[in-house]
PDB file of C-alpha atoms in Angstrom:
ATOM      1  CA  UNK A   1       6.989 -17.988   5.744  1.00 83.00           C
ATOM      2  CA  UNK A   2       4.110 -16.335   4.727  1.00 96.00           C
ATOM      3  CA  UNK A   3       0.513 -16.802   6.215  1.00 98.00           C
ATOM      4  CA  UNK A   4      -3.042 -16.465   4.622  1.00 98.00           C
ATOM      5  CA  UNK A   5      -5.779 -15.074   6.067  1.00 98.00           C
ATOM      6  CA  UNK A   6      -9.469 -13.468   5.280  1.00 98.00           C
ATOM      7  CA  UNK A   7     -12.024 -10.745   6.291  1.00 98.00           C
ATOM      8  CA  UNK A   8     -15.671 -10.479   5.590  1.00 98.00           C
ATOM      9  CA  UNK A   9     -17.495  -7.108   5.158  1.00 98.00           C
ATOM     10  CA  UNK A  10     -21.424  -6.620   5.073  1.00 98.00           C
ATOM     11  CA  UNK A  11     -21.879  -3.769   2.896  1.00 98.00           C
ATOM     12  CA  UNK A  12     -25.837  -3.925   3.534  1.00 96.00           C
ATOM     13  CA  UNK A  13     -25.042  -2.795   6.803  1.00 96.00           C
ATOM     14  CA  UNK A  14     -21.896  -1.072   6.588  1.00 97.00           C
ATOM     15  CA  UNK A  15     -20.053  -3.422   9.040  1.00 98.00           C
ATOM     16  CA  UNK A  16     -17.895  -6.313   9.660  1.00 98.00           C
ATOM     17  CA  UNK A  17     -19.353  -9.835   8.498  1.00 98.00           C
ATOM     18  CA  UNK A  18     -18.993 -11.371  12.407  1.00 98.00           C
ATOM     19  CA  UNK A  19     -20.377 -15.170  12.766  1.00 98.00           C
ATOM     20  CA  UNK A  20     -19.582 -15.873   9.098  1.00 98.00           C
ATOM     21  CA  UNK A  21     -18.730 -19.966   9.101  1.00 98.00           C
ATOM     22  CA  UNK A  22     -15.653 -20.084   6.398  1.00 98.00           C
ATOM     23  CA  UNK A  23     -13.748 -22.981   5.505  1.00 98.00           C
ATOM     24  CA  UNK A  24     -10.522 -23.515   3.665  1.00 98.00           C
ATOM     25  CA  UNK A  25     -10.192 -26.487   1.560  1.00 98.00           C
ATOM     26  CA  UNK A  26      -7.000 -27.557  -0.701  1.00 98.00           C
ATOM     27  CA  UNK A  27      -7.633 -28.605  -4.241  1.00 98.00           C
ATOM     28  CA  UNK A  28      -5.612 -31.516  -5.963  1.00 96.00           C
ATOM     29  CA  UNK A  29      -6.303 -33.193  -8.909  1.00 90.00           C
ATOM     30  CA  UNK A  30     -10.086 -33.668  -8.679  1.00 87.00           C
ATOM     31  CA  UNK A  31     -10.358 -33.881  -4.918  1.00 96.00           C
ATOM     32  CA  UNK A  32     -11.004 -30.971  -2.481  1.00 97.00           C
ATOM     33  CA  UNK A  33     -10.135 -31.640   1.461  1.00 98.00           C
ATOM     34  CA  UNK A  34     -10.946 -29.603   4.343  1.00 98.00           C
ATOM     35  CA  UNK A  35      -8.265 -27.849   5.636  1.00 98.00           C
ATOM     36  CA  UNK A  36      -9.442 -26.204   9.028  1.00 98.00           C
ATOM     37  CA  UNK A  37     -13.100 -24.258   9.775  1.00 98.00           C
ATOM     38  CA  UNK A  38     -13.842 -21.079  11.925  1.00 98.00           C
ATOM     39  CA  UNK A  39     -16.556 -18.703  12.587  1.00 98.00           C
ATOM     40  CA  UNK A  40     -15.562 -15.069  12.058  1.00 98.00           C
ATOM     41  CA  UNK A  41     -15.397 -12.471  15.400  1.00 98.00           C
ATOM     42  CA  UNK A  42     -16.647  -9.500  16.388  1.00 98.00           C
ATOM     43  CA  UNK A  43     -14.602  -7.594  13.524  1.00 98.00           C
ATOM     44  CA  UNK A  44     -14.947  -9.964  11.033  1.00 98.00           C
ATOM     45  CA  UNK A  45     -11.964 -11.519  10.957  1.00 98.00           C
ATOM     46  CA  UNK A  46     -10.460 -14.893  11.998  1.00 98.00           C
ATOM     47  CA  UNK A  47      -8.645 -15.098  14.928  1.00 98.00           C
ATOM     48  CA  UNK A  48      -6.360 -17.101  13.851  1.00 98.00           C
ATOM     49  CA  UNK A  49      -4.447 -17.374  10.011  1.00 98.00           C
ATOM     50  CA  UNK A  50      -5.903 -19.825   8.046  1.00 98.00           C
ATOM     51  CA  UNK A  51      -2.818 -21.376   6.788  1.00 98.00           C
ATOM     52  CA  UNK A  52       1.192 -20.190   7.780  1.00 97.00           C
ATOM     53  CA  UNK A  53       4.488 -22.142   8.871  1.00 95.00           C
ATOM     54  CA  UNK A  54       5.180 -25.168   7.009  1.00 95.00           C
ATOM     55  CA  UNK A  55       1.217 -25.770   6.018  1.00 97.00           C
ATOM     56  CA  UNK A  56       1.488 -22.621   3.640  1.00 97.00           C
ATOM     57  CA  UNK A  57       2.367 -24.263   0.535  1.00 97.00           C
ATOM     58  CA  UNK A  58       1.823 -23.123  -3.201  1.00 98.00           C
ATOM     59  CA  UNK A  59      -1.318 -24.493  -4.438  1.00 98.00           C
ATOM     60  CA  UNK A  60      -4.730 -24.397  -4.982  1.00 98.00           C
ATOM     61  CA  UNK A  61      -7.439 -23.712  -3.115  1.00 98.00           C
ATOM     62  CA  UNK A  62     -10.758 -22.584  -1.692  1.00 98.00           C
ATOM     63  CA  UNK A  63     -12.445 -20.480   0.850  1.00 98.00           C
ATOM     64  CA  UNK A  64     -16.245 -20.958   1.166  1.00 98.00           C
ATOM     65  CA  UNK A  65     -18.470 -18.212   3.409  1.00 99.00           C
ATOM     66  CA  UNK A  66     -21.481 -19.171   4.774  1.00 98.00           C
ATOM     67  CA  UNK A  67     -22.851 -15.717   3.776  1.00 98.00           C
ATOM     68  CA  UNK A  68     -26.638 -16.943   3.331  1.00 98.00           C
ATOM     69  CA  UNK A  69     -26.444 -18.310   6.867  1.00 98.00           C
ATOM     70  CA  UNK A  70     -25.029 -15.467   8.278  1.00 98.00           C
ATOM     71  CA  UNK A  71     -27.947 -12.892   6.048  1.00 98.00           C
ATOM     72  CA  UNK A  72     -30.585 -15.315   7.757  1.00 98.00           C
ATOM     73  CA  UNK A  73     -29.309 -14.972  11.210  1.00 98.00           C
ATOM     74  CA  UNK A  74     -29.297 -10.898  10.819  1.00 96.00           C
ATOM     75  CA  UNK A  75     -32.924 -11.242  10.256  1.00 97.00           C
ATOM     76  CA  UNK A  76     -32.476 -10.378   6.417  1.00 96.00           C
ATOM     77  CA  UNK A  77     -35.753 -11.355   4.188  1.00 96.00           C
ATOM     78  CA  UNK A  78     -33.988 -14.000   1.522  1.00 96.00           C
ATOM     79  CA  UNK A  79     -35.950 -14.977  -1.414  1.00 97.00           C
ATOM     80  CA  UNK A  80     -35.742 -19.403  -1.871  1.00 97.00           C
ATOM     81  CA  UNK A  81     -33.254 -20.228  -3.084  1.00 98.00           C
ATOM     82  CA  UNK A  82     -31.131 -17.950  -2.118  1.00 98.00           C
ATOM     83  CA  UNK A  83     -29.353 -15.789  -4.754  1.00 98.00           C
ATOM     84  CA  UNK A  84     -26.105 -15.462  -2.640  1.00 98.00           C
ATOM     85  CA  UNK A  85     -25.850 -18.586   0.188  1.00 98.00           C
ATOM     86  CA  UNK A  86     -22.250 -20.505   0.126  1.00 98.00           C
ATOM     87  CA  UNK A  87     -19.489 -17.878  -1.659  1.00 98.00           C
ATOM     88  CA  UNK A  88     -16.989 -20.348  -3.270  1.00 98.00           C
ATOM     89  CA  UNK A  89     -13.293 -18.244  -3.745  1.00 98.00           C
ATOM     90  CA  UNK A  90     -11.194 -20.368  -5.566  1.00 98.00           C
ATOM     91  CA  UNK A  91      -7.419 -18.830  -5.829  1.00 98.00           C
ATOM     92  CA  UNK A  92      -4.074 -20.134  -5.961  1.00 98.00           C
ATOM     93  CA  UNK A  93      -1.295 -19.432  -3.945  1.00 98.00           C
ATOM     94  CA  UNK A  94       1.945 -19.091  -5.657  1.00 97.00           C
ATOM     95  CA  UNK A  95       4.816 -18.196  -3.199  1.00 97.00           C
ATOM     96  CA  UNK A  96       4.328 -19.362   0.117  1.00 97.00           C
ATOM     97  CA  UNK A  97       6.856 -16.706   1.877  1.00 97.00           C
ATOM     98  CA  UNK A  98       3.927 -13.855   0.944  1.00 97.00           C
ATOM     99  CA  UNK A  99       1.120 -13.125   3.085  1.00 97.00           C
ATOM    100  CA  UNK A 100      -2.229 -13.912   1.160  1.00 98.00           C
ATOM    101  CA  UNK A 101      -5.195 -12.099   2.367  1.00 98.00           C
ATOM    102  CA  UNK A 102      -8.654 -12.755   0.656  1.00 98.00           C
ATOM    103  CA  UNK A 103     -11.036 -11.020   1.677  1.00 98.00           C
ATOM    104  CA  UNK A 104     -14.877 -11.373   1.302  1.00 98.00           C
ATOM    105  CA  UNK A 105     -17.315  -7.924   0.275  1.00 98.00           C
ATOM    106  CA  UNK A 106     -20.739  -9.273   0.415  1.00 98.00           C
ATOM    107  CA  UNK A 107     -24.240  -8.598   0.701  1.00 98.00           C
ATOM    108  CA  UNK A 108     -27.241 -10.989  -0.104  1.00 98.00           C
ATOM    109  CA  UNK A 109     -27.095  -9.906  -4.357  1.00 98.00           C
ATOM    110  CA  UNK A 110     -23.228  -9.983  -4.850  1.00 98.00           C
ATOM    111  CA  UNK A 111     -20.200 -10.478  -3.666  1.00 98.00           C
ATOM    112  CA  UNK A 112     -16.645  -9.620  -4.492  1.00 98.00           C
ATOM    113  CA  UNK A 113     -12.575 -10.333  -3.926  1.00 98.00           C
ATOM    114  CA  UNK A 114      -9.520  -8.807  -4.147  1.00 97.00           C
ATOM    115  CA  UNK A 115      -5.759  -9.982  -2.803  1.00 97.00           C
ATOM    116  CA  UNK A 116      -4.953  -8.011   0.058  1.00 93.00           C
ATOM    117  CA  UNK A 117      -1.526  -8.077   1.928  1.00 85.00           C
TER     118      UNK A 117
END
């Protein structure tokens, strides 16, 4: 089985995005449910994969960054509201038995994606 996972980067500063609150949810129909919640470490990464054994399944779904929090807490002058505060990836996941990494470029005026491996 595959597994799916995520990084942030903080290209303001040139580092890894560490304390970054992210949360996966699942989308069905209409509905969105949380599917698990962590705080980025030291490098920016998870310490754990978001999703992998049987509770990587095709579908859709979305990762959401706290990534005005996290600008805020690095002392960062934000105007109100903030242009950039909760990042919303939506993405799908096709074949479970990949690995599915989405990671998260970001500074407080834009952000961007890509699927990694």
């Amino acid at each position: 089985m595959g597994k799916l996972s995520t990084h942030v980067l903080d290209v303001t500063q040139g580092r890894p995005g560490a304390g970054v609150l992210v949360e996966l949810y699942v989308v069905e129909a209409t509905q969105r449910t949380l599917v698990c919640s962590t705080v980025t470490n030291a490098d920016g990464r998870c310490d754990a994969p978001l999703l992998q054994g049987e509770a990587m399944r095709a579908g859709q779904y979305e990762l959401v960054f706290g990534a005005g929090d996290y600008f805020a807490a690095q002392g960062v002058k934000l105007p109100e509201p903030r242009f950039v505060d909760r990042v919303i990836i939506a993405f799908g996941i096709a074949d479970p038995s990949q690995n599915y990494h989405v990671p998260l470029v970001v500074s407080p005026w834009s952000y961007s994606t890509y699927r990694g491996s």
